[in-house]
Tab-separated table of C-alpha atoms and ligand atoms in Angstrom:
chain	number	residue	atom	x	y	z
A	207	UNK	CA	7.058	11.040	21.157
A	208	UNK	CA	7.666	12.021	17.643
A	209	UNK	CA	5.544	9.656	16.023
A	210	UNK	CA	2.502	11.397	17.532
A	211	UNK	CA	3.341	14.374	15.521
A	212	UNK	CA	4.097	15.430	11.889
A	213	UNK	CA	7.661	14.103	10.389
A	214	UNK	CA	10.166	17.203	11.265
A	215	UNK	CA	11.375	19.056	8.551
A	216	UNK	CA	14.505	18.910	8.045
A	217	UNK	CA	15.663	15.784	7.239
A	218	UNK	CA	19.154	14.091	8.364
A	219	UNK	CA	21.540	12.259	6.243
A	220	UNK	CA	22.695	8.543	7.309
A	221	UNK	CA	26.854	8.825	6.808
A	222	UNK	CA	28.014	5.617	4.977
A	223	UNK	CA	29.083	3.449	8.126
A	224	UNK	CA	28.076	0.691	10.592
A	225	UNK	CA	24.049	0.750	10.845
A	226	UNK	CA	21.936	-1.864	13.377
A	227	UNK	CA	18.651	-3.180	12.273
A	228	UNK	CA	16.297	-3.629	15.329
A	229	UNK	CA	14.835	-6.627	14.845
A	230	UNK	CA	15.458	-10.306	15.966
A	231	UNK	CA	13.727	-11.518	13.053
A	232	UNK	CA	16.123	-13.154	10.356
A	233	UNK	CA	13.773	-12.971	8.128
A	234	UNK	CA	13.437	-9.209	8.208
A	235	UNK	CA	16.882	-8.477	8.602
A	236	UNK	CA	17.294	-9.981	5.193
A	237	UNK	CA	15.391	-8.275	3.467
A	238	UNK	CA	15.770	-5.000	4.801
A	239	UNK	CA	18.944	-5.665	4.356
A	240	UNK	CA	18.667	-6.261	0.439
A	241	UNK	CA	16.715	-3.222	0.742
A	242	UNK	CA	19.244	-0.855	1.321
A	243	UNK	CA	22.619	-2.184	-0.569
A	244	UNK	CA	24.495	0.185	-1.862
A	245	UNK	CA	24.527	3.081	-0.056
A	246	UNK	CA	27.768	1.893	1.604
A	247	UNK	CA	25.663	0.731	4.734
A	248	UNK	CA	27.709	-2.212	6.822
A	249	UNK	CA	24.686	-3.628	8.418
A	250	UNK	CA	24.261	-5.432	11.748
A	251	UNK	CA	21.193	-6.883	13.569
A	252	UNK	CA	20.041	-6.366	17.170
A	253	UNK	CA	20.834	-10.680	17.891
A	254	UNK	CA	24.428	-10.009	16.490
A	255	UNK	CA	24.575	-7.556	18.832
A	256	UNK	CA	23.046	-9.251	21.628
A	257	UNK	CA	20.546	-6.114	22.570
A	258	UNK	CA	16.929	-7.065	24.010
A	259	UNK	CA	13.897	-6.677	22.477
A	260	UNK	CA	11.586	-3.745	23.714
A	261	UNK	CA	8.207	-4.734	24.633
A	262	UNK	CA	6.043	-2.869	21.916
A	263	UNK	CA	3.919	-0.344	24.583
A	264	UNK	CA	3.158	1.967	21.718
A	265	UNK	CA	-0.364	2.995	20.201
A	266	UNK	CA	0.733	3.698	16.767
A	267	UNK	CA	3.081	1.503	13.868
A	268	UNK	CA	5.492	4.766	14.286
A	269	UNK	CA	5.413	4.877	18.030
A	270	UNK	CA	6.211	1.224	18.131
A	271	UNK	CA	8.675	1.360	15.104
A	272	UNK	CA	10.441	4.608	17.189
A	273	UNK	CA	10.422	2.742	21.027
A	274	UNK	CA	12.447	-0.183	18.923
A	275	UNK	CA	14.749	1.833	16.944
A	276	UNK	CA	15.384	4.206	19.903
A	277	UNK	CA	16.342	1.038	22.463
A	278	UNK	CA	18.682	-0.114	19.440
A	279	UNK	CA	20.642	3.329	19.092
A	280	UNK	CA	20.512	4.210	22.782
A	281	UNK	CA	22.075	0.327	23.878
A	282	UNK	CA	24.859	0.369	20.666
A	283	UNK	CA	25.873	3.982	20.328
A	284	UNK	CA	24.960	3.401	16.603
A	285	UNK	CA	22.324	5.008	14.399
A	286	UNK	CA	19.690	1.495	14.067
A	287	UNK	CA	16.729	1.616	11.942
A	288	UNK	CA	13.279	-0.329	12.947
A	289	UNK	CA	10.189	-1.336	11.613
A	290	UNK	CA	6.456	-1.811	12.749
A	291	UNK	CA	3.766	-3.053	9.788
A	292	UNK	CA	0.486	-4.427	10.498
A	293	UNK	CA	-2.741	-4.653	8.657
A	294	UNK	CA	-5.623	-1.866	9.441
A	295	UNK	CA	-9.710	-2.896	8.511
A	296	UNK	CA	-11.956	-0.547	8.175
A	297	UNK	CA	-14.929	-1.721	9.321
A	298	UNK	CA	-13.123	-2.883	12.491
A	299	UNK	CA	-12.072	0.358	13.392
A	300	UNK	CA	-8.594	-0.208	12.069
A	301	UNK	CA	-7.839	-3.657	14.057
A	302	UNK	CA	-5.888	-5.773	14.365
A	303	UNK	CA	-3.562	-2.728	13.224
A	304	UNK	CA	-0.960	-2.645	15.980
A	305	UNK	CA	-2.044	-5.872	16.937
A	306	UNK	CA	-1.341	-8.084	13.681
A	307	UNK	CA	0.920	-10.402	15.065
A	308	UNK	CA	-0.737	-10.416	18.495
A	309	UNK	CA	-4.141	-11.407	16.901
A	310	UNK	CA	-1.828	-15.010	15.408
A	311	UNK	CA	-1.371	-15.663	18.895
A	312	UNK	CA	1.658	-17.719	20.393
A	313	UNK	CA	1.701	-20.149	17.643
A	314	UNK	CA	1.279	-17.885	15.073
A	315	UNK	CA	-1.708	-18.730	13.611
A	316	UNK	CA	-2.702	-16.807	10.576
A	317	UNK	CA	-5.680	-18.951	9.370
A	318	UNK	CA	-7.162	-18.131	12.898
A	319	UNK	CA	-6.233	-14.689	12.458
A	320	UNK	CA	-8.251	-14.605	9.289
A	321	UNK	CA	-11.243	-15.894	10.689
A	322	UNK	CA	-11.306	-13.769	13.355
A	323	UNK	CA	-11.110	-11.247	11.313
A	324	UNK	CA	-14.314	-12.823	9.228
A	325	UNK	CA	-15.742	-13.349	12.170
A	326	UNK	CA	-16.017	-9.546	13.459
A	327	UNK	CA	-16.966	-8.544	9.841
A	328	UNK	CA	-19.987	-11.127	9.830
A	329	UNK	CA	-21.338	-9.661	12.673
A	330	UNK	CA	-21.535	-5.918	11.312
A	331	UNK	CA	-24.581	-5.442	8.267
A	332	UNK	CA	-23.227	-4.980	5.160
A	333	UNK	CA	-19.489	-4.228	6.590
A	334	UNK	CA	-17.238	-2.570	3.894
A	335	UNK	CA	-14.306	-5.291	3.014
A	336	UNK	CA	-12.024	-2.439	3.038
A	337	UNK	CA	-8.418	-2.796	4.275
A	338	UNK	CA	-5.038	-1.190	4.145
A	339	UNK	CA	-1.186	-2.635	5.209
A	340	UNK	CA	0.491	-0.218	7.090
A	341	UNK	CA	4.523	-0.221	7.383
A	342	UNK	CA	6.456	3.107	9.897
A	343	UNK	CA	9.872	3.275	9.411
A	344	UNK	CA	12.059	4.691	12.407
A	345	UNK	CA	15.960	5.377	12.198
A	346	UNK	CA	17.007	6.462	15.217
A	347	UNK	CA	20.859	8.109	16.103
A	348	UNK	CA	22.199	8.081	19.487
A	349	UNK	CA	22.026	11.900	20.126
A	350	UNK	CA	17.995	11.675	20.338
A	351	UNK	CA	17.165	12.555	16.905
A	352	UNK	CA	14.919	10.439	14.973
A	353	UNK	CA	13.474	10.030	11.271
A	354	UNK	CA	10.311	8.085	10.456
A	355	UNK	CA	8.566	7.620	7.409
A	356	UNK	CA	4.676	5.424	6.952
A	357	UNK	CA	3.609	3.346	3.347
A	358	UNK	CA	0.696	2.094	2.783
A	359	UNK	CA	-1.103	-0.126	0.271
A	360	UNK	CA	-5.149	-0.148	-0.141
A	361	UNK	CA	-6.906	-3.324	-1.218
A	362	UNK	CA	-9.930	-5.488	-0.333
A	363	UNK	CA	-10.237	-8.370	1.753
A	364	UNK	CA	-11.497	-11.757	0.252
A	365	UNK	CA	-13.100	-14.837	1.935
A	366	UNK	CA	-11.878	-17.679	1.222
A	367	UNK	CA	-8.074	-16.846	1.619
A	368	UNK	CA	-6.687	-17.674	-1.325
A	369	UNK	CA	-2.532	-18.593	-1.819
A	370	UNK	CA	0.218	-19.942	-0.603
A	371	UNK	CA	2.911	-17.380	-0.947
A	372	UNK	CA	3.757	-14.728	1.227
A	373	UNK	CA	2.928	-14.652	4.485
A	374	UNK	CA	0.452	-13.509	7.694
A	375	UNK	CA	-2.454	-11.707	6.147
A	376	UNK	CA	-1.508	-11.647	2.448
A	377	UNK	CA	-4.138	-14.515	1.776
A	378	UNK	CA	-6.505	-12.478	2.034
A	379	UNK	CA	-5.822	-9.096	0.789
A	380	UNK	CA	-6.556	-7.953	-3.019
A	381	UNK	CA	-4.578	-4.959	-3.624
A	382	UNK	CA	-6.239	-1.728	-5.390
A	383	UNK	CA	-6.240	-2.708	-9.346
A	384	UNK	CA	-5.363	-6.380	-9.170
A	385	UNK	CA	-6.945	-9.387	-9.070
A	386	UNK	CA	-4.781	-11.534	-6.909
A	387	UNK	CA	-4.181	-11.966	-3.300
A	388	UNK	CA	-0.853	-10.947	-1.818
A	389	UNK	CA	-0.616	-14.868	-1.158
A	390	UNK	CA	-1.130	-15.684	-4.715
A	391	UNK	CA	1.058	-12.814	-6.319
A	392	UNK	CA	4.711	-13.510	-7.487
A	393	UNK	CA	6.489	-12.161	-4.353
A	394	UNK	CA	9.236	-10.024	-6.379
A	395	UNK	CA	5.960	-8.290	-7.811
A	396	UNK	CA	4.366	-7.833	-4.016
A	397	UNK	CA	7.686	-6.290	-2.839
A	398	UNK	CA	7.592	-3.355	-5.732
A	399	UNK	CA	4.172	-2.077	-4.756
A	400	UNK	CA	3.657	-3.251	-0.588
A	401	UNK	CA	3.110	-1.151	2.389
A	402	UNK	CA	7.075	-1.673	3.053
A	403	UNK	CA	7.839	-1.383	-0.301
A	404	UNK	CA	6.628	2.892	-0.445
A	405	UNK	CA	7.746	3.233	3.292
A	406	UNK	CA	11.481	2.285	1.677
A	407	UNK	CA	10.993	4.799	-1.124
A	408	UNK	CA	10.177	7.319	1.040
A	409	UNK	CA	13.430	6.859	3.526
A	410	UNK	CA	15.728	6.828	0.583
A	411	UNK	CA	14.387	9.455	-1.041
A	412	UNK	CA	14.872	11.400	2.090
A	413	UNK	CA	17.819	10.267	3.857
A	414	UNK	CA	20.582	9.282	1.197
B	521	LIG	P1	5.708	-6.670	13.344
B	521	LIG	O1	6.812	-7.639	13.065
B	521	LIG	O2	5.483	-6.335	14.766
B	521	LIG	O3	5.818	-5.453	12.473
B	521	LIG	O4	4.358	-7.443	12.952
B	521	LIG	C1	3.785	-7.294	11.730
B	521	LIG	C2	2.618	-8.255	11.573
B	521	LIG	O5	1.719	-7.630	10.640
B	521	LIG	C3	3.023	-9.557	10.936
B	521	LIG	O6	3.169	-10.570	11.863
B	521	LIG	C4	1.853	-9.843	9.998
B	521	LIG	O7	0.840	-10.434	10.750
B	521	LIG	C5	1.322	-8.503	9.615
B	521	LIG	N1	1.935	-8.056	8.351
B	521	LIG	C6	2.810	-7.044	8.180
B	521	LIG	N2	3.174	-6.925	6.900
B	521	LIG	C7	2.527	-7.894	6.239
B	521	LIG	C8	2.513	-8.301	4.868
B	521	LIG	O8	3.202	-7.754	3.976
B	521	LIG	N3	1.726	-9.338	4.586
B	521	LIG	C9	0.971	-9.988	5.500
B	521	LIG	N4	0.953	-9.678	6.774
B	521	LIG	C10	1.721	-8.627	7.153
């Protein structure tokens, strides 16, 4: 798979046209939509379309963003873009990394997702609080080929959680050079300097 490797070099151009966005989230859609207005892109999600959702088999954000991008152009006959973001701690070897939403469980639960993450860091001596948000970026085309593209943001991880906005792990994570926690940070601010946020400068940079 070519998220196991280095990102090819020569880069392909997304045409102005009809583009899918592989996720069933609305949510996401939305903002990935807002993301990329005006390059002429007539978006359309993976519901609207009907397609499944792949079951995420991969071992890395890129292999997992690629496996849902590729299902998405391979099932439409459209290029479809597709993201995987998760957060990676140090100490814990990188968990719950690909496994950020998994560790919420069924209901979703990101307080118990916190703890458990307290939980493992309480039981290592003097465990670093290090963390990092990771988001991979795959757009996919119906001939094979594929682009990808990784940001990442660097912070600290606080105890208490603190805030209210945002959402799954941003409570507690303290990006590099601020004070505030994801969760407490105006959310137009967040968006500028997230994971997401450099894995979208990167694509556009490179593909428009
Ligand atoms: P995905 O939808 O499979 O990419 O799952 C991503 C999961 O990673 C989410 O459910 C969150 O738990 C976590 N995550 C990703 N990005 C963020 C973020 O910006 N803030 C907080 N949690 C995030």
């Amino acid at each position: 798979m070519s998220g196991e490797g280095d990102q090819p070099q020569a880069i392909r151009k997304l045409a102005p046209g009809k583009l899918v966005i592989a996720s069933h989230n609305p949510g996401k859609v939305r903002e990935i939509t807002a993301l990329l207005e005006g390059h002429g892109l007539d978006v359309v999600s993976a519901a609207e379309l009907d397609l499944p959702e792949p079951e995420e088999t991969g071992t890395t954000f890129v292999a997992n963003a690629e496996l849902k991008a590729r299902a998405a152009a391979d099932l439409s006959g459209l290029p479809a873009l597709a993201d995987d973001s998760g957060l990676c701690v140090e100490a814990l070897g990188g968990d719950p990394g690909i496994f950020s939403a998994r560790w919420a469980g069924e209901s979703k639960d990101f307080g118990e997702a916190m703890r458990r993450i307290e939980t493992k860091l309480a039981a290592i001596e003097g465990a670093s609080r290090t963390a990092h948000f990771v988001c991979a970026l795959a757009l996919a085309w119906p001939d094979g080929h594929v682009e990808w593209f990784e940001g990442r943001v660097d912070g600290t991880l606080v105890s208490p959680p603190r805030g209210d906005r945002g959402f799954g792990y941003d409570p507690m994570f303290v990006p590099d050079g601020r004070t505030e926690t994801f969760g407490e940070m105006d959310q137009d601010e967040k968006h500028t300097i997230s994971h997401r946020a450099d894995a979208f400068r990167q694509m556009v940079a490179a593909v428009f």
